[in-house]
Amino acid sequence: MKNLESARIKAAVPFRSNTQFLESYFDLLRDMCNARITTDESDIRRCSTAAGRRNARIRASGYRKIDSLALKACARKAASLKKKVDATLDAGKVDLPLVRIAKEYGLTEIETSIMTAAAAYYSRHEMELMIDEATGCSSFNVRAALRLHFPDEEEQLRNRKLFMPSSNLIRSGMLRYGHRGRWSDMSEDDFLGMTLEMPLSLSSFIQGIDSAGMGTRHSKFVEPNYRLEDLNLPRTVEEEIRRIAEIELALGEREPDDPEERDPRAVLFYGPPGTGKDKVAQAFAALLGKKVYAISTPGYLQNEVDSREDMERTFQTARIFGAVPWFSRAECLLGQEEFSWMAEDFADLLGEYGNPVIITANGNPSLGSVGCALTHTVEIPLMERADRIGLIDSMIPADAPRSADLDLGKVADSFASAGSRLCRLVRHACRKASMRPEGERELRTSDFLPTLGCDGGRKAAKADDLSYLSEPRARLDDVILGEPQKKTVMQIIRSVGVWEKVFEEWGLAERYATGRGISALFCGPSGTGKTLTAEAIAGELGKPIRVVQLSGMMDKYVGESEKHIVEIFRSASRNGEVLVIDEADSLFASRVDSSEHNSYYINSHINTLLKEMDDFEGILILTTNYAVKMDTAFERRIRWKVEFPAPGPEARAAIWRKMFPESVPVCPDIDFEALGREYEASGGSIRSAALKALYGIAAEGVPLSMEHLRAAMASEKLAMKGIESGREIGFGNPA
């Protein structure tokens, strides 16, 4: 008889589906419950109501003996089911999520059974009633789980460790306490009465329900909705992403115990905001045939990670659900000091994970310790102007009438973004046009550009009328700075990265209701690199730069200057731009005494500017060529001051050298050090002279010589003339 049973178990047939697998295990749970329900049915039948009969069973279950023969039958049935599970795994045709979870987290058979009981209790009302009756409990708590799986009280006592905070089931988050008080005040009954709950995402996953959209506040599962060919990427970038996807598909899935699993397989997509990196991440996952476990890195690090174990659990969750972990906005993990310990653990886990991981970051981030764990890095550039025009054109419905003045080039110049924000812009413009009276519904350029309304018959000026917006091309390596200037500029850049930590995580926002922006004053003679440095800061941060045309801000009409100031600041804040007010000398004037006839207008301009500086939470850089008397109110609102002196001989030689790439034909007699000593010129003057010399040799068809450079400097009328430096700008302690 025994041999026949063994043969039957060995010949186990694989499960046909996950549903059949779960039903088989739920049947086993029913048998386990029935083995513990040995009450006298005649006593229970005396109760007149169903609720009374249920309570009678619950009361009786704690005092009745357990059917040992029935328990042995359960053990045999469990062995048979295990054989069927093994046969199913060998066949490889049916996915069993619960088994996958058990393998990933190293669950024992008892722990797996507890997980099955929790899933059954919360998904089947019939199982809830049976477990309540079998255990004498009215909820799935620690006492119920112990009684269901351990008939002996001594066994129950020994196995309480399965439900302690440090246990595998609780620490991994597979089960969590429904409620609990302070551990120091907890009684025996409090502990045994703590309910054990299973996260909805996990319960759904075990039952084979689609997990898309589920997760935590800062992470969720997402089915990719984008195809790479629809993202309007440069051809070379698209080809590179496809090549990486082919490599990853060839590598395939790696089991946790695979000896090669420590090879990192992380892909970084980086570039300026608005380049569609999130869409690229999803399109890349689609090429791999996977959904993504999307993690918003800043909120995740600040709210969901306290230890390496928390981060390990994130990778385990992604593996269990068959998703690609995707850490978005991950600049804070790439080189920022406040998350350095997490970055090191993150780099280690990337290597240990052994499967694809996607990382997206704004700007051109420094990689820090994570850099060694990145297998591929792909820059997602801003879309070219012509491509942006074509994209906007394609987004406008074919049946939407267009006015003759519709200038898509101007629209494209105003919005560098090519992402979802641009889609919303086009939809909003079309909706605005459709709401006008019939006959006036043609789409106009103004429909795309925000306005402040009309006042006195004069249309309010837009930010693009008062300033110009551009994508920065310069980086810090393109600017010749002295060590003190470079140190301060680096402080400004680092401050942007830790802004959220200072004001949000540390709670400084409550104390600093205003004045939370990052502001700096660049002062020094003309041509010393102030505006170029501002552009380099924007380039390092991956942000567009808006440079104010100061003459356009001041208006002869009463109240218009104030509106212009407001529009400039609000536009920069709305679009995440670095705001540069160039040659801002006239803005720093002190407020005047009320006895003067024009005091109201002057003070109104200054007060408006001060208020906007207070409310602005972006990056503001002001430049000035002259030494001026600054109102103390401005001094309090400017955090950093950087003085740009006229360059010395060595700096001038370095600037000369940077002006001529290797492709320029030069004579052997070129001596940049000599030029640096001979001409006390600013960087701007050197740049202008260098360009004149290049025009000259291009026309003559000869190499660049010292004669060409000296002639160009002579035409600049700066040869042998020093640049006078003014007295220092007054600057008090920052607020």
XYZ file of C-alpha atoms in Angstrom:
735
model
C 0.000 0.000 0.000
C 2.823 2.341 0.930
C 4.657 1.629 -2.342
C 1.508 2.351 -4.345
C 1.121 5.725 -2.619
C 4.782 6.614 -3.277
C 4.392 5.753 -6.931
C 1.286 7.916 -7.146
C 3.168 10.895 -5.622
C 6.142 10.431 -7.959
C 3.797 10.423 -10.928
C 2.401 13.823 -9.906
C 0.727 15.766 -12.693
C 1.654 19.462 -12.997
C -0.937 22.088 -12.157
C -2.783 23.414 -15.184
C -3.118 26.926 -13.766
C -2.370 29.107 -10.771
C -6.068 28.948 -9.851
C -5.928 25.144 -9.638
C -2.789 25.418 -7.512
C -4.455 27.829 -5.070
C -7.643 25.741 -4.858
C -5.565 22.682 -3.995
C -3.817 24.535 -1.190
C -7.073 26.039 0.021
C -8.453 22.473 0.183
C -5.490 21.558 2.341
C -6.298 24.493 4.626
C -9.898 23.285 4.863
C -8.648 19.879 5.952
C -6.372 21.506 8.543
C -9.360 23.453 9.883
C -11.592 20.373 9.966
C -8.928 18.478 11.897
C -9.273 21.087 14.632
C -13.088 21.356 14.652
C -14.069 18.322 16.723
C -16.902 19.875 18.702
C -20.123 18.095 19.594
C -22.506 19.127 16.828
C -25.562 18.385 18.960
C -24.562 21.147 21.379
C -24.054 23.590 18.544
C -27.403 22.768 16.893
C -29.173 23.900 20.039
C -28.253 27.537 19.168
C -31.148 29.257 17.402
C -29.125 31.615 15.170
C -26.236 31.223 12.748
C -24.190 33.753 14.726
C -24.842 31.810 17.940
C -23.764 28.553 16.321
C -20.567 30.189 15.005
C -19.698 31.626 18.429
C -20.345 28.243 20.009
C -17.882 26.621 17.633
C -15.298 29.335 18.370
C -15.667 28.857 22.121
C -15.507 25.100 21.806
C -12.473 25.032 19.492
C -10.136 26.056 22.266
C -11.125 23.113 24.473
C -11.590 20.215 22.054
C -8.917 17.667 21.188
C -7.423 17.730 17.710
C -7.922 14.820 15.344
C -4.392 13.451 14.995
C -5.323 11.069 12.158
C -6.748 13.973 10.212
C -3.520 15.924 10.760
C -1.464 13.019 9.404
C -3.694 12.964 6.348
C -2.992 16.685 5.922
C 0.750 16.024 6.046
C 0.413 13.375 3.318
C -1.665 15.736 1.222
C 0.942 18.495 1.678
C 3.682 16.135 0.454
C 1.583 15.278 -2.600
C 1.005 18.950 -3.383
C 4.721 19.652 -3.065
C 5.390 16.995 -5.685
C 2.869 18.624 -8.007
C 4.521 21.997 -7.460
C 7.915 20.534 -8.350
C 6.428 18.940 -11.460
C 4.865 22.284 -12.445
C 8.170 24.112 -12.018
C 9.961 21.448 -14.075
C 7.402 21.788 -16.864
C 7.853 25.578 -16.852
C 4.452 26.282 -18.419
C 2.504 27.694 -15.460
C 3.606 30.572 -13.244
C 2.963 30.082 -9.521
C 3.427 33.522 -7.894
C 3.236 32.207 -4.323
C 6.021 29.717 -5.037
C 8.052 32.476 -6.661
C 7.659 34.634 -3.539
C 8.679 31.741 -1.286
C 11.811 31.143 -3.341
C 12.795 34.840 -3.529
C 12.454 35.400 0.216
C 13.661 31.964 1.302
C 10.407 31.039 3.067
C 10.146 27.776 4.939
C 7.184 25.434 4.351
C 5.510 26.740 7.512
C 6.016 30.381 6.475
C 4.624 29.588 3.019
C 1.606 27.927 4.606
C 1.015 31.000 6.818
C 1.123 33.197 3.710
C -1.382 30.877 1.992
C -3.668 31.003 5.034
C -3.530 34.830 5.064
C -4.352 34.995 1.345
C -7.249 32.564 1.812
C -8.594 34.324 4.910
C -8.787 37.744 3.247
C -9.999 36.589 -0.188
C -12.573 33.879 0.635
C -15.383 34.473 3.134
C -15.869 30.726 3.525
C -12.200 30.321 4.535
C -12.498 33.232 6.959
C -15.364 31.452 8.782
C -13.546 28.111 8.841
C -10.283 29.549 10.202
C -12.192 31.534 12.848
C -14.027 28.392 13.976
C -10.915 26.209 13.884
C -8.769 28.589 15.937
C -11.336 30.129 18.260
C -10.395 33.608 17.060
C -12.488 36.235 15.326
C -9.641 37.572 13.160
C -6.475 36.365 11.491
C -4.112 37.302 14.312
C -0.920 35.853 15.758
C -2.906 33.458 17.991
C -4.964 32.162 15.052
C -1.887 31.560 12.865
C -0.141 29.682 15.690
C -3.164 27.531 16.534
C -3.782 26.659 12.888
C -0.238 25.441 12.252
C 0.906 24.127 15.641
C -1.480 21.852 17.563
C 0.744 21.687 20.638
C 0.933 24.695 22.996
C 4.693 24.259 23.457
C 5.124 24.435 19.673
C 3.030 27.564 19.597
C 5.269 29.124 22.246
C 8.466 28.209 20.373
C 7.210 29.546 17.063
C 6.106 32.986 18.194
C 9.377 34.184 16.699
C 7.737 33.792 13.269
C 5.722 36.938 14.002
C 8.266 39.160 15.734
C 9.312 42.420 13.972
C 12.660 40.893 12.989
C 11.071 37.775 11.461
C 11.209 37.073 7.752
C 7.464 37.476 7.237
C 7.197 40.835 9.035
C 10.550 42.386 8.089
C 9.997 41.676 4.382
C 6.577 43.336 4.485
C 4.729 40.211 3.298
C 2.636 40.387 6.460
C 2.164 43.461 8.606
C 0.513 44.242 11.904
C -2.989 45.611 11.630
C -2.537 47.539 14.857
C -0.183 47.504 17.777
C 0.790 49.614 20.741
C 4.220 50.294 22.154
C 6.288 47.149 22.496
C 7.455 48.209 25.954
C 3.844 48.317 27.198
C 2.569 45.264 25.323
C 1.010 42.380 27.257
C 0.906 38.715 26.307
C -2.665 39.031 25.124
C -1.858 42.194 23.148
C 0.829 40.391 21.159
C -1.242 37.295 20.427
C -4.198 39.461 19.468
C -2.321 41.557 16.870
C -3.959 41.044 13.477
C -1.801 39.988 10.556
C -2.635 41.706 7.261
C -1.374 41.129 3.740
C -0.756 44.075 1.360
C -3.319 44.283 -1.426
C -0.628 44.229 -4.119
C 0.794 40.985 -2.737
C -2.599 39.326 -2.258
C -3.587 40.285 -5.810
C -0.300 39.013 -7.178
C -0.670 35.635 -5.438
C -4.114 35.235 -7.006
C -2.871 36.163 -10.460
C -4.598 39.566 -10.591
C -2.878 42.303 -12.642
C -0.776 44.456 -10.313
C -0.560 47.536 -12.599
C -1.139 50.723 -10.613
C -0.541 49.043 -7.265
C 2.300 49.943 -4.945
C 3.108 52.521 -2.304
C 2.918 56.293 -2.233
C 6.257 56.651 -4.010
C 6.321 53.450 -6.087
C 3.880 51.609 -8.319
C 3.719 49.032 -11.080
C 3.191 50.474 -14.532
C 2.465 48.808 -17.848
C 4.565 50.601 -20.506
C 2.397 52.735 -22.788
C 5.065 54.046 -25.150
C 6.940 52.670 -28.131
C 10.446 53.834 -28.901
C 9.633 54.647 -32.518
C 6.938 57.118 -31.407
C 9.202 59.278 -29.203
C 10.868 61.390 -31.922
C 14.361 60.641 -30.629
C 17.480 61.306 -32.708
C 18.213 58.281 -34.866
C 21.546 57.547 -33.182
C 19.962 57.624 -29.712
C 17.125 55.307 -30.758
C 19.588 52.869 -32.306
C 21.716 52.851 -29.153
C 18.687 52.107 -26.942
C 17.629 49.255 -29.226
C 21.146 47.825 -29.125
C 21.146 47.879 -25.313
C 17.735 46.167 -25.256
C 19.065 43.423 -27.562
C 22.011 42.872 -25.220
C 19.703 42.612 -22.203
C 17.350 40.218 -23.967
C 20.294 38.022 -24.920
C 21.423 37.893 -21.277
C 17.922 36.890 -20.163
C 16.717 36.413 -16.586
C 19.194 35.481 -13.869
C 18.203 33.434 -10.857
C 19.323 34.830 -7.457
C 21.736 31.945 -6.923
C 23.302 32.281 -10.378
C 27.087 32.737 -9.888
C 27.101 35.478 -12.563
C 24.345 37.475 -10.913
C 26.789 40.035 -9.505
C 27.302 41.586 -12.924
C 25.495 44.976 -12.855
C 22.904 45.564 -15.574
C 21.889 49.176 -14.939
C 20.968 51.683 -17.666
C 21.048 55.446 -17.004
C 18.993 57.801 -19.179
C 19.927 61.426 -18.460
C 19.411 64.865 -19.956
C 17.635 68.199 -19.472
C 14.065 68.286 -18.090
C 11.363 67.903 -20.693
C 13.277 65.518 -22.972
C 10.908 62.596 -22.362
C 13.181 60.411 -20.233
C 10.186 58.858 -18.455
C 8.724 57.810 -21.788
C 12.094 56.434 -22.858
C 12.273 54.353 -19.656
C 8.872 52.826 -20.340
C 9.651 52.254 -24.016
C 12.898 50.501 -23.037
C 10.983 48.220 -20.645
C 8.502 47.489 -23.448
C 11.400 46.344 -25.644
C 12.311 43.921 -22.850
C 8.696 42.736 -22.645
C 8.409 43.859 -19.001
C 6.314 46.184 -16.911
C 8.182 48.660 -14.693
C 8.253 49.109 -10.943
C 8.318 52.919 -11.037
C 10.015 54.488 -8.012
C 10.054 58.265 -7.453
C 13.531 58.423 -5.948
C 13.378 61.639 -3.831
C 10.201 60.660 -1.973
C 11.292 57.024 -1.787
C 14.609 57.876 -0.124
C 13.067 60.306 2.335
C 10.003 58.290 3.332
C 10.451 54.595 2.571
C 14.125 53.806 3.192
C 15.703 53.602 6.622
C 18.195 50.824 5.996
C 19.813 48.696 3.327
C 17.177 46.033 4.014
C 14.451 48.418 2.843
C 16.252 48.902 -0.450
C 16.819 45.156 -0.783
C 13.079 44.625 -0.333
C 12.421 47.019 -3.224
C 14.574 44.963 -5.583
C 12.982 41.743 -4.306
C 9.505 43.144 -4.944
C 10.421 44.032 -8.511
C 11.849 40.561 -9.114
C 8.776 38.834 -7.659
C 6.385 40.812 -9.830
C 8.541 40.285 -12.908
C 9.049 44.041 -13.328
C 12.066 46.194 -14.154
C 12.956 48.544 -11.254
C 12.919 52.133 -12.519
C 14.358 54.856 -10.282
C 13.160 58.194 -11.697
C 14.566 61.653 -10.793
C 17.579 59.859 -9.347
C 19.992 62.827 -9.327
C 19.948 62.671 -5.518
C 21.514 59.194 -5.674
C 24.204 60.212 -8.139
C 26.852 62.166 -6.326
C 25.003 64.115 -3.602
C 26.624 63.910 -0.199
C 23.445 63.666 1.896
C 22.588 60.306 0.314
C 26.164 58.998 0.064
C 25.555 55.971 2.305
C 22.472 55.038 0.316
C 24.353 55.532 -2.939
C 27.012 53.025 -1.854
C 24.395 50.442 -0.851
C 22.483 51.153 -4.047
C 25.615 50.518 -6.124
C 26.192 47.201 -4.318
C 22.595 46.100 -4.844
C 22.742 46.939 -8.552
C 25.554 44.407 -8.839
C 23.832 41.793 -6.700
C 20.482 42.102 -8.473
C 21.742 40.660 -11.731
C 18.775 41.814 -13.840
C 17.995 45.044 -15.743
C 17.514 48.256 -13.742
C 16.509 51.610 -15.263
C 17.655 54.951 -13.806
C 16.600 58.381 -15.091
C 18.113 61.686 -13.975
C 17.860 65.345 -14.949
C 20.873 67.302 -16.128
C 24.341 65.844 -16.451
C 24.745 64.332 -12.976
C 28.027 63.348 -11.386
C 27.874 59.594 -10.892
C 29.717 59.135 -7.601
C 29.887 55.570 -6.275
C 26.978 54.489 -8.489
C 29.020 55.138 -11.623
C 30.926 51.863 -11.367
C 27.635 49.918 -11.339
C 26.240 51.516 -14.515
C 26.479 49.266 -17.553
C 25.094 51.773 -20.048
C 24.586 55.559 -20.016
C 22.472 57.263 -22.665
C 22.021 61.028 -22.982
C 18.542 62.074 -24.091
C 19.078 65.485 -25.752
C 16.601 68.292 -26.195
C 14.708 68.049 -29.435
C 16.007 70.278 -32.219
C 13.942 73.330 -33.061
C 12.803 71.988 -36.417
C 11.736 68.706 -34.819
C 9.830 70.560 -32.092
C 7.991 72.554 -34.743
C 7.102 69.328 -36.543
C 5.959 67.694 -33.305
C 3.712 70.640 -32.392
C 2.318 70.629 -35.921
C 1.481 66.917 -35.665
C -0.268 67.410 -32.308
C -2.715 69.980 -33.688
C -5.887 68.204 -34.899
C -6.236 68.125 -38.676
C -9.667 69.763 -38.535
C -8.507 72.677 -36.327
C -8.552 75.945 -38.358
C -5.315 77.940 -38.268
C -4.920 81.681 -38.535
C -2.447 83.260 -40.931
C -0.347 84.607 -38.011
C 0.176 81.189 -36.395
C 3.952 81.003 -35.847
C 4.892 77.513 -34.670
C 8.546 78.562 -34.636
C 7.830 81.085 -31.899
C 5.865 78.485 -29.971
C 8.752 76.025 -30.267
C 11.221 78.674 -29.098
C 9.115 79.365 -26.011
C 8.808 75.728 -24.936
C 11.922 73.588 -25.093
C 10.044 70.649 -23.590
C 9.007 67.799 -25.851
C 7.244 65.779 -23.187
C 3.710 65.575 -21.815
C 3.824 69.269 -20.921
C 3.946 70.139 -24.600
C 0.955 67.875 -25.273
C -1.028 69.680 -22.580
C 0.012 73.024 -24.051
C -1.325 72.102 -27.500
C -4.585 70.726 -26.083
C -5.081 73.870 -23.998
C -4.422 76.137 -26.983
C -6.921 74.230 -29.138
C -9.516 74.347 -26.368
C -8.975 78.110 -25.903
C -9.499 78.718 -29.630
C -12.634 76.554 -29.763
C -14.284 78.620 -27.004
C -14.226 81.849 -29.023
C -17.269 82.976 -31.060
C -17.855 81.283 -34.399
C -15.694 82.805 -37.100
C -12.887 83.596 -34.611
C -11.845 80.063 -33.759
C -8.674 79.939 -35.836
C -5.669 78.810 -33.804
C -3.340 81.738 -33.090
C 0.173 82.041 -31.746
C -1.195 83.848 -28.688
C -3.267 80.768 -27.794
C -0.042 78.952 -26.936
C 1.587 81.729 -24.926
C 0.408 82.713 -21.412
C -0.755 86.290 -20.878
C -1.692 88.360 -17.869
C -4.828 89.741 -19.534
C -5.514 93.274 -20.718
C -5.407 96.547 -18.862
C -6.658 99.842 -20.275
C -6.757 98.475 -23.803
C -3.052 97.505 -23.723
C -2.248 93.806 -23.899
C -0.009 92.654 -21.080
C 3.507 91.789 -22.168
C 4.636 88.159 -22.082
C 7.906 86.941 -20.682
C 9.173 86.207 -24.187
C 8.646 89.850 -25.142
C 10.732 91.011 -22.198
C 13.509 88.413 -22.237
C 14.951 85.584 -24.260
C 14.928 81.882 -23.438
C 17.631 79.488 -24.535
C 19.068 76.083 -23.785
C 22.510 76.523 -22.212
C 25.415 75.273 -24.267
C 28.175 76.166 -21.804
C 29.491 74.065 -18.921
C 31.875 75.025 -16.135
C 34.761 73.541 -18.122
C 34.116 76.215 -20.750
C 34.672 79.080 -18.280
C 38.045 80.266 -16.990
C 37.448 81.020 -13.307
C 39.738 81.738 -10.404
C 39.693 79.299 -7.496
C 37.558 81.522 -5.184
C 34.984 82.133 -7.910
C 34.836 78.468 -8.868
C 34.361 77.420 -5.230
C 31.403 79.771 -4.767
C 29.817 78.712 -8.050
C 30.059 75.059 -6.965
C 28.347 75.967 -3.685
C 25.461 77.474 -5.664
C 25.100 74.343 -7.806
C 25.224 72.001 -4.800
C 22.624 74.089 -2.989
C 20.105 73.353 -5.732
C 20.538 69.636 -5.111
C 19.889 69.874 -1.376
C 17.114 72.499 -1.500
C 14.372 69.933 -0.968
C 16.179 68.386 1.983
C 16.683 71.728 3.740
C 13.138 73.014 3.336
C 11.056 69.838 3.139
C 12.868 67.108 5.070
C 14.298 69.399 7.764
C 11.115 71.470 7.963
C 12.740 74.857 7.296
C 9.801 75.751 5.033
C 7.754 76.510 8.159
C 10.308 79.069 9.352
C 11.135 80.513 5.935
C 7.763 81.390 4.461
C 9.617 83.584 1.952
C 13.184 83.954 0.751
C 13.602 80.288 -0.152
C 15.115 80.898 -3.569
C 18.767 80.531 -4.528
C 20.096 83.974 -5.453
C 23.519 85.267 -6.422
C 25.093 88.540 -7.553
C 27.870 88.453 -10.156
C 29.764 91.747 -10.272
C 32.803 92.832 -12.223
C 33.983 94.621 -15.365
C 32.351 93.925 -18.705
C 33.577 90.836 -20.531
C 34.825 88.965 -17.452
C 32.469 85.986 -17.925
C 29.514 86.787 -15.660
C 26.762 85.858 -18.103
C 28.749 82.899 -19.443
C 29.120 81.577 -15.890
C 25.367 81.954 -15.336
C 24.782 79.933 -18.503
C 27.285 77.300 -17.307
C 25.379 76.953 -14.008
C 22.155 76.367 -15.953
C 23.998 73.876 -18.145
C 25.317 71.925 -15.165
C 21.802 71.787 -13.679
C 20.174 70.827 -16.965
C 17.786 73.797 -16.846
C 16.852 76.352 -19.515
C 18.087 79.899 -18.945
C 15.957 83.052 -19.250
C 17.950 86.272 -19.627
C 16.004 89.469 -18.958
C 16.192 92.369 -21.367
C 16.189 95.027 -18.640
C 15.272 97.885 -20.963
C 12.084 96.060 -21.887
C 10.997 95.652 -18.284
C 10.662 99.377 -17.643
C 7.549 100.917 -19.158
C 6.386 104.543 -19.410
C 2.830 103.560 -18.518
C 1.917 103.558 -14.834
C 1.876 100.058 -13.349
C 3.242 98.286 -16.434
C 6.796 97.914 -15.103
C 5.447 96.122 -12.036
C 3.454 93.760 -14.274
C 6.550 93.053 -16.326
C 8.557 92.154 -13.224
C 5.803 89.835 -11.995
C 5.474 88.118 -15.389
C 9.226 87.525 -15.648
C 9.498 85.893 -12.223
C 6.288 83.875 -12.537
C 7.253 82.564 -15.963
C 10.699 81.454 -14.759
C 9.131 79.750 -11.734
C 6.430 78.070 -13.809
C 8.878 76.642 -16.353
C 11.788 75.775 -14.036
C 14.174 78.244 -15.660
C 17.358 79.824 -14.331
C 16.501 83.546 -14.275
C 19.328 85.943 -15.139
C 18.820 89.708 -14.823
C 21.715 91.100 -16.804
C 23.213 94.537 -16.066
C 20.867 94.966 -13.135
C 22.488 98.167 -11.784
C 19.365 100.313 -12.017
C 17.337 97.777 -10.041
C 19.563 98.186 -6.977
C 18.756 101.836 -6.395
C 17.733 102.786 -2.879
C 14.126 103.709 -2.252
C 13.667 107.481 -2.209
C 12.093 109.848 0.250
C 8.345 110.354 -0.138
C 8.856 114.102 -0.580
C 10.217 113.615 -4.091
C 7.608 113.858 -6.846
C 8.432 110.497 -8.462
C 8.998 108.582 -5.224
C 5.809 106.538 -5.580
C 6.801 105.097 -8.954
C 10.438 104.365 -8.045
C 9.541 102.741 -4.735
C 6.740 100.749 -6.362
C 9.186 99.213 -8.867
C 11.631 98.290 -6.120
C 8.973 96.945 -3.765
C 7.540 94.733 -6.497
C 10.978 93.377 -7.312
C 11.715 92.700 -3.633
C 8.423 90.853 -3.201
C 8.995 88.690 -6.268
C 12.515 87.878 -5.066
C 11.019 86.849 -1.721
C 8.405 84.581 -3.311
C 10.689 83.126 -5.997
C 11.808 79.572 -5.203
C 13.987 79.116 -8.256
C 17.502 80.198 -9.193
C 18.091 83.932 -9.641
C 21.389 85.410 -10.859
C 21.901 89.172 -11.138
C 24.883 90.682 -12.925
C 26.335 94.173 -12.803
C 29.351 95.840 -14.393
C 29.616 98.719 -11.980
C 30.050 99.447 -8.321
C 26.718 100.754 -7.049
C 25.116 101.688 -3.788
C 22.774 98.822 -3.047
C 19.587 99.093 -0.997
C 20.053 97.047 2.189
C 16.843 95.175 1.367
C 18.592 93.718 -1.701
C 21.635 92.790 0.356
C 19.474 90.657 2.643
C 17.905 88.800 -0.263
C 21.087 87.835 -2.111
C 22.761 84.700 -0.731
C 26.015 84.685 -2.659
C 28.252 87.378 -4.112
C 30.859 86.495 -6.734
C 33.333 89.137 -7.874
C 34.724 88.680 -11.378
C 38.019 90.564 -11.608
C 39.746 91.419 -14.855
C 41.779 88.330 -15.846
C 45.500 88.264 -15.144
C 48.197 87.185 -17.614
C 47.792 83.443 -16.942
C 44.012 83.598 -17.163
C 44.229 85.636 -20.366
C 46.588 83.077 -21.889
C 44.159 80.280 -20.957
C 41.285 82.207 -22.575
C 43.315 82.744 -25.747
C 44.111 79.040 -25.887
C 40.454 78.023 -25.426
C 39.357 80.191 -28.360
C 41.052 77.992 -30.977
C 40.116 74.315 -31.331
C 42.555 71.834 -32.862
C 40.820 72.117 -36.242
C 42.105 75.713 -36.691
C 45.360 75.883 -38.708
C 47.968 77.788 -36.680
C 51.578 78.823 -37.238
C 54.264 77.389 -34.969
C 55.059 80.870 -33.655
C 51.733 81.262 -31.774
C 52.568 82.174 -28.169
C 49.416 82.478 -26.057
C 51.437 83.261 -22.922
C 52.971 86.265 -24.685
C 49.540 87.487 -25.768
C 48.349 87.144 -22.187
C 51.196 89.324 -20.972
C 50.963 91.948 -23.740
C 47.266 92.736 -23.738
C 45.291 93.568 -20.607
C 41.979 92.598 -22.174
C 38.823 91.057 -20.763
C 37.618 87.625 -21.805
C 34.920 89.186 -23.969
C 37.443 91.332 -25.813
C 39.725 88.340 -26.363
C 36.798 86.360 -27.743
C 35.897 89.173 -30.130
C 39.485 89.584 -31.310
C 39.900 85.841 -31.811
C 36.807 85.701 -33.991
C 38.032 88.646 -36.095
C 41.349 86.889 -36.601
C 39.582 83.688 -37.671
C 37.493 85.566 -40.229
C 40.716 87.051 -41.586
C 42.658 83.812 -42.043
C 39.585 82.062 -43.483
C 39.333 84.756 -46.158
C 43.092 84.710 -46.867
C 43.430 80.931 -46.744
C 46.498 81.067 -44.495
C 47.297 79.693 -41.003
C 46.743 81.823 -37.904
C 49.812 83.847 -36.891
C 50.769 86.270 -34.153
C 50.404 89.119 -36.672
C 46.750 88.251 -37.219
C 46.076 88.227 -33.497
C 47.908 91.498 -32.832
C 46.034 93.186 -35.684
C 42.724 91.935 -34.300
C 43.588 93.292 -30.839
C 44.531 96.651 -32.326
C 41.133 96.899 -33.989
C 39.509 96.288 -30.603
C 41.306 99.430 -29.357
C 42.227 97.684 -26.126
C 45.929 97.123 -26.719
C 48.031 98.200 -23.742
C 44.985 99.688 -21.956
C 44.033 98.464 -18.536
C 40.478 98.056 -17.399
C 39.685 100.157 -14.392
C 37.996 98.344 -11.551
C 35.412 100.217 -9.461
C 35.023 100.238 -5.749
C 33.295 97.286 -4.131
C 29.559 96.959 -4.007
C 28.162 97.311 -0.509
C 27.185 93.870 0.739
C 25.920 93.041 4.191
C 25.241 89.756 5.899
C 22.768 87.596 3.992
C 19.402 86.957 5.533
